[in-house]
PDB file of C-alpha atoms in Angstrom:
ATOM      1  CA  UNK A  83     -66.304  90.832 -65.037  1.00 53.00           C
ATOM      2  CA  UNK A  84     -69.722  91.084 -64.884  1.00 53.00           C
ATOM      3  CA  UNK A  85     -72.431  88.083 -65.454  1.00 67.00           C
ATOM      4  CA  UNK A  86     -69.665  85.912 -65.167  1.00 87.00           C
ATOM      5  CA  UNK A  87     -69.967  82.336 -63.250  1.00 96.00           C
ATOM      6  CA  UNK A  88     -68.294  79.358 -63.244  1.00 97.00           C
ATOM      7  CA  UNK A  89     -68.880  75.618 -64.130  1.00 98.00           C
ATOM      8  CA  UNK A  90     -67.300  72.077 -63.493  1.00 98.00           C
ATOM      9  CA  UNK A  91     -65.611  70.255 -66.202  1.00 98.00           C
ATOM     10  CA  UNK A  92     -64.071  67.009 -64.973  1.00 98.00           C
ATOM     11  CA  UNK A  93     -62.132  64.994 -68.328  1.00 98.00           C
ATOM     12  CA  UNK A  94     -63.048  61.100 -67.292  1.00 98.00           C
ATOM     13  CA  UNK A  95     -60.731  58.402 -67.140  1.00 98.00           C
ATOM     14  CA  UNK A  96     -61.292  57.519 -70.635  1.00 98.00           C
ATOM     15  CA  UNK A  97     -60.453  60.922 -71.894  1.00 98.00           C
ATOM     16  CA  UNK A  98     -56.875  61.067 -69.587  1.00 98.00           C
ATOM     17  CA  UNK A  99     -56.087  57.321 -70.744  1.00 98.00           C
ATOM     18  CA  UNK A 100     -56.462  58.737 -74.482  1.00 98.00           C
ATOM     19  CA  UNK A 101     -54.036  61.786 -73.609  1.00 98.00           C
ATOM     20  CA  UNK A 102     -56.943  64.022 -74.676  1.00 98.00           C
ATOM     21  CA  UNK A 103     -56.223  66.273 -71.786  1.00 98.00           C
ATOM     22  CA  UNK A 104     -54.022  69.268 -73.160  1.00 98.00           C
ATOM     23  CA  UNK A 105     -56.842  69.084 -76.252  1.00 98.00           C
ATOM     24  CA  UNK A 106     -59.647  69.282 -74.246  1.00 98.00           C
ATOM     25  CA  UNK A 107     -58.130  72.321 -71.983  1.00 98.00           C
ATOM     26  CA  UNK A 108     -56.716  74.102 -75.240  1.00 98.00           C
ATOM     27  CA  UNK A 109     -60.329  74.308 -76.401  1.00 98.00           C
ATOM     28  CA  UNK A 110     -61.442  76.105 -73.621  1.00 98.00           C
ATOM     29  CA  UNK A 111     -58.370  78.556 -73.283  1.00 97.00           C
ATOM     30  CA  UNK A 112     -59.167  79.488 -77.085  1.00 97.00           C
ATOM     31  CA  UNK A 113     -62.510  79.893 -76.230  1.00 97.00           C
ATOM     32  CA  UNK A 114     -61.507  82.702 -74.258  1.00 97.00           C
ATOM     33  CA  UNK A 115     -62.598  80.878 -70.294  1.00 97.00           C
ATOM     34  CA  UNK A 116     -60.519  81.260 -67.863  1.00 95.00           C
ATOM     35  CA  UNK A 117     -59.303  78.425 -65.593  1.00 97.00           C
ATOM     36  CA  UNK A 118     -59.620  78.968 -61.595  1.00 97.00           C
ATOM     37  CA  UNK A 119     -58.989  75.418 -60.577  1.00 98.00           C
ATOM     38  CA  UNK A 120     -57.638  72.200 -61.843  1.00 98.00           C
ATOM     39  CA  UNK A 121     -56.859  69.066 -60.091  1.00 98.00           C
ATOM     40  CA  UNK A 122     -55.490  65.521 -61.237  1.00 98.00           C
ATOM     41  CA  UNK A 123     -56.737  62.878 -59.263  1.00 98.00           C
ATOM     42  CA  UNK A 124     -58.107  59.449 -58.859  1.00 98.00           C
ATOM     43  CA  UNK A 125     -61.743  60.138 -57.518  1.00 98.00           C
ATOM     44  CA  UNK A 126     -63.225  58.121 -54.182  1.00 97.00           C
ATOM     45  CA  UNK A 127     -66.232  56.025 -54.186  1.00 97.00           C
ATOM     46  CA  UNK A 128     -67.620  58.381 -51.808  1.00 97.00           C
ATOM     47  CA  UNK A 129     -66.920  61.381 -53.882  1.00 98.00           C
ATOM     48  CA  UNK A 130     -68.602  59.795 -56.901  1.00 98.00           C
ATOM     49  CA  UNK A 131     -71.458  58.523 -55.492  1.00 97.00           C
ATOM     50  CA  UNK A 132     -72.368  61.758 -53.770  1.00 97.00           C
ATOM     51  CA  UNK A 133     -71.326  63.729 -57.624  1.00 97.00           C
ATOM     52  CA  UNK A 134     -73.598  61.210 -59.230  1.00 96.00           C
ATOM     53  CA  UNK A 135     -76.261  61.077 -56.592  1.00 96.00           C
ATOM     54  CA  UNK A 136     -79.037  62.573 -58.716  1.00 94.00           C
ATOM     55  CA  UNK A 137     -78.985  59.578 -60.980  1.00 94.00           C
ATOM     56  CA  UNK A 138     -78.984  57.134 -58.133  1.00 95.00           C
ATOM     57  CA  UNK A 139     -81.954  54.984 -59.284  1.00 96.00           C
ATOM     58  CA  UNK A 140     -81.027  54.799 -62.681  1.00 95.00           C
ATOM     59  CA  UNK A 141     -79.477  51.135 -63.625  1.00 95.00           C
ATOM     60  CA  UNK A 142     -76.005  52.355 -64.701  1.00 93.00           C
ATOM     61  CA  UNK A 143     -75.968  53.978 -61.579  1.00 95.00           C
ATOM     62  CA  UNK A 144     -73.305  51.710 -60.267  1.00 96.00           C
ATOM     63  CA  UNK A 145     -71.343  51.203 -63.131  1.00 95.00           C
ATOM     64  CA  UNK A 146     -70.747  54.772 -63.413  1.00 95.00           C
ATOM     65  CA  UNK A 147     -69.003  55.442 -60.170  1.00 97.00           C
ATOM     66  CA  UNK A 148     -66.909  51.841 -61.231  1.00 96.00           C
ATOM     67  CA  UNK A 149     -66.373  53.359 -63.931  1.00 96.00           C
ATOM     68  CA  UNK A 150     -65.129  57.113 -63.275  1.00 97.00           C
ATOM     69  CA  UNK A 151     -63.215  55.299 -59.646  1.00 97.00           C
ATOM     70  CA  UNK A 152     -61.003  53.001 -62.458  1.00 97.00           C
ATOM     71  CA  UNK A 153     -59.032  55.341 -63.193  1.00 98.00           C
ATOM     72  CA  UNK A 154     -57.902  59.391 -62.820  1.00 98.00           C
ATOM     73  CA  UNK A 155     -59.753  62.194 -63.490  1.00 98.00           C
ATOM     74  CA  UNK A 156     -58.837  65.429 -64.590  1.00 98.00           C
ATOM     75  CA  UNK A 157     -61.659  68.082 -62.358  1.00 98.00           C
ATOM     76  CA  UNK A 158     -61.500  71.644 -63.114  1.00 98.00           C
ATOM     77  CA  UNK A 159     -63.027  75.102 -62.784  1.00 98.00           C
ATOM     78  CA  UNK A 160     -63.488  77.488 -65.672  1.00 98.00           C
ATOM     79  CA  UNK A 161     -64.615  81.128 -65.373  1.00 97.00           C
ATOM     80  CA  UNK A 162     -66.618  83.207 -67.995  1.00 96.00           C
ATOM     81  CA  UNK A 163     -69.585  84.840 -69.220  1.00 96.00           C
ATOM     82  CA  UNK A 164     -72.332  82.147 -70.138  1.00 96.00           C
ATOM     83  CA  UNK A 165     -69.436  79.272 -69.430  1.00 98.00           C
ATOM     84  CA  UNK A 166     -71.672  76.680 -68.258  1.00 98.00           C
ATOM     85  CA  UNK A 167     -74.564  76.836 -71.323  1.00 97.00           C
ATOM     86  CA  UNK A 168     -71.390  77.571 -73.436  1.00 97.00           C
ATOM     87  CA  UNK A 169     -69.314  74.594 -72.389  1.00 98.00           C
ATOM     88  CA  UNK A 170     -71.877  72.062 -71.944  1.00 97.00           C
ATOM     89  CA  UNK A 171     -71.904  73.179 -76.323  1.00 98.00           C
ATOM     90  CA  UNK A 172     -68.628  72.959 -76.430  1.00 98.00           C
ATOM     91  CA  UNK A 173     -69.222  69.025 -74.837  1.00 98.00           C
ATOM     92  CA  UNK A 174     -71.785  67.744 -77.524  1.00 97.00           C
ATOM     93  CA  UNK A 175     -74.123  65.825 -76.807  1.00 96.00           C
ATOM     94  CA  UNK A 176     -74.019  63.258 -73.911  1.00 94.00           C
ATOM     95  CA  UNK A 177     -74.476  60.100 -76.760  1.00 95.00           C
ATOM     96  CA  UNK A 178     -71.356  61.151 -78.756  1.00 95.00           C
ATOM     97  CA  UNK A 179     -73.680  59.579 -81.452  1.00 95.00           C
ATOM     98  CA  UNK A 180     -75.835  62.254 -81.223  1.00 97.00           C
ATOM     99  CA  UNK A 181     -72.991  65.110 -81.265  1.00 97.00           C
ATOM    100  CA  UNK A 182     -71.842  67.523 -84.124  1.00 97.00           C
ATOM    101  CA  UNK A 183     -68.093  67.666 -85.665  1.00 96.00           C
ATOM    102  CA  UNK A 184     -66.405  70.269 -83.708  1.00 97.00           C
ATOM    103  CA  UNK A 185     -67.650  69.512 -80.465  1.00 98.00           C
ATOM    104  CA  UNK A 186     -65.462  67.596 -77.962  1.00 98.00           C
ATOM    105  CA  UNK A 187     -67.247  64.211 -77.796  1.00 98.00           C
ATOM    106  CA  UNK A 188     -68.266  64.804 -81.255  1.00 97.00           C
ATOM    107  CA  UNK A 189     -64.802  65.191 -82.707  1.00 98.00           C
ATOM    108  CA  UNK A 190     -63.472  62.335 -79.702  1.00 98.00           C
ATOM    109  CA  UNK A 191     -66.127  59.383 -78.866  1.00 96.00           C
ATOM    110  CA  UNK A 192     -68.377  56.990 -80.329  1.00 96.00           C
ATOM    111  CA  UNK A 193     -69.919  55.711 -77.650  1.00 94.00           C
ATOM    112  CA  UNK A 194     -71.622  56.817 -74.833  1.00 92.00           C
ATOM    113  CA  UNK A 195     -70.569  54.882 -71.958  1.00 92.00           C
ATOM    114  CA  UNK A 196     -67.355  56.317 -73.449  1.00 95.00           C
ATOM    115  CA  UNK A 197     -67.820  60.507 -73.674  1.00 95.00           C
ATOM    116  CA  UNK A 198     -64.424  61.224 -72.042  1.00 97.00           C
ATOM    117  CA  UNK A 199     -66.201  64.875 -70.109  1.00 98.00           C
ATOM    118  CA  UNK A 200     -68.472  66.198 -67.789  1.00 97.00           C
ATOM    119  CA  UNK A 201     -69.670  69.669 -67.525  1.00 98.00           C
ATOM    120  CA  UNK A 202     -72.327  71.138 -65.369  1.00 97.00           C
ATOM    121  CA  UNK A 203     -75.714  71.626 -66.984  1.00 96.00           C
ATOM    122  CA  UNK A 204     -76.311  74.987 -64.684  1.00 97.00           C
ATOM    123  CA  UNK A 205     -75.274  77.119 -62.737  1.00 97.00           C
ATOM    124  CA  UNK A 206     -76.934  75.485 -59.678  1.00 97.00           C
ATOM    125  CA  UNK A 207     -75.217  72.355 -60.105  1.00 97.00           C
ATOM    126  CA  UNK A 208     -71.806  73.755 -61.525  1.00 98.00           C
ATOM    127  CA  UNK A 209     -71.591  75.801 -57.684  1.00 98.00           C
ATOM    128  CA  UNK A 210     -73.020  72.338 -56.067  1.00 98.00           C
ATOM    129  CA  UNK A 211     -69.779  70.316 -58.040  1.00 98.00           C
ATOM    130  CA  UNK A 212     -66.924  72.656 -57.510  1.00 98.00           C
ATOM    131  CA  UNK A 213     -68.144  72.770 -53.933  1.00 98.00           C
ATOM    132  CA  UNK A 214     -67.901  68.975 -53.774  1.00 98.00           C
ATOM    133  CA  UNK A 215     -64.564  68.584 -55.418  1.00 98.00           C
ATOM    134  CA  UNK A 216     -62.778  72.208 -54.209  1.00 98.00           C
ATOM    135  CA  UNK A 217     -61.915  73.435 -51.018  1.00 98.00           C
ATOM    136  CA  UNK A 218     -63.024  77.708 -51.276  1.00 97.00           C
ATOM    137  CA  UNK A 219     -58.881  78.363 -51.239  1.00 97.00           C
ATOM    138  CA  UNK A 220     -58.173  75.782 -54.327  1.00 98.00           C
ATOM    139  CA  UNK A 221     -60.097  78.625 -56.854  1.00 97.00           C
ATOM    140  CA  UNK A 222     -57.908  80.907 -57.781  1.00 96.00           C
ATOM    141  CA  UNK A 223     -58.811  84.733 -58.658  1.00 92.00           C
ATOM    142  CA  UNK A 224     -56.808  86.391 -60.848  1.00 90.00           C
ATOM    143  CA  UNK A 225     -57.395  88.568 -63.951  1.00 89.00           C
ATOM    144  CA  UNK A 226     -55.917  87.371 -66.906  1.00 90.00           C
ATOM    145  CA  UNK A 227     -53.924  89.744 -69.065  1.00 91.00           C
ATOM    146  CA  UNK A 228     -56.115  88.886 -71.939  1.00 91.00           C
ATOM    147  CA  UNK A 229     -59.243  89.390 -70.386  1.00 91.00           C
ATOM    148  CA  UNK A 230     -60.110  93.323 -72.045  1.00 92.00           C
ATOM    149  CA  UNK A 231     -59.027  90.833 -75.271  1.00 94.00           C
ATOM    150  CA  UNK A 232     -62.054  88.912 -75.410  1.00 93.00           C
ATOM    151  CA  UNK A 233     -64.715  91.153 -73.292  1.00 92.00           C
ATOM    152  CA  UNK A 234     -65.796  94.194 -74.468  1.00 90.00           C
TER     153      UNK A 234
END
């Protein structure tokens, strides 16, 4: 397909506590993505730390990783034209506050130390995440049957 990448959408523990999983992954599969990866797992410290390292000297730093190590995570790949400008969308805004109806934290959260997702925010760091979280044989290539459904 061409122009198509991929991004990194990992549902927080929040979001799997709330059994917003098969929600959250019907939304993309109706947008028309296609899923390459998806793991269910309780993150390491290490992990975290190094997936949150840009935001290392901000003061909820720490809290984060706590946070996103108390509990498991759901981390997947999805495949698709414009996916990662198109799912971070799809997310809302990072203060749920802030988000429209329709959108996944907007429809899901009120608060923001509560916004049950993460998605990339370009391509850049979508390929730097699903290189920290997958091993190059956990994507999966395949073209789905309804692919010449939704592309033109």
């Amino acid at each position: 397909m061409a122009s198509s990448e991929r991004t990194f959408i990992a549902i927080k523990p929040d979001g799997v506590q709330r059994g917003l999983v098969g929600d959250i992954i019907k939304r993309f599969e109706q947008k028309g993505f296609h899923l390459v990866a998806l793991k269910f797992m309780q993150a390491s410290e290490d992990l975290l730390k190094e997936h949150y390292i840009d935001l290392k000297d901000c003061p909820f730093y720490t809290g984060l990783v706590k946070y996103m190590h108390s509990g498991p995570v759901v981390a997947m790949v999805w495949e698709g034209l414009n996916v990662v400008k198109t799912g971070r969308v799809m997310l809302g805004e990072t203060n749920p506050a802030n988000s429209r109806p329709g959108t996944i934290r907007g429809d899901f959260c009120i608060q923001i130390g509560r916004n049950i997702i993460h998605g990339s925010d370009s391509v850049e760091s979508a390929n730097k995440e699903i290189g920290l979280w997958f091993h190059p044989e956990e994507l999966v290539t395949y073209k789905s049957c309804a692919q010449d459904w939704i592309y033109e």
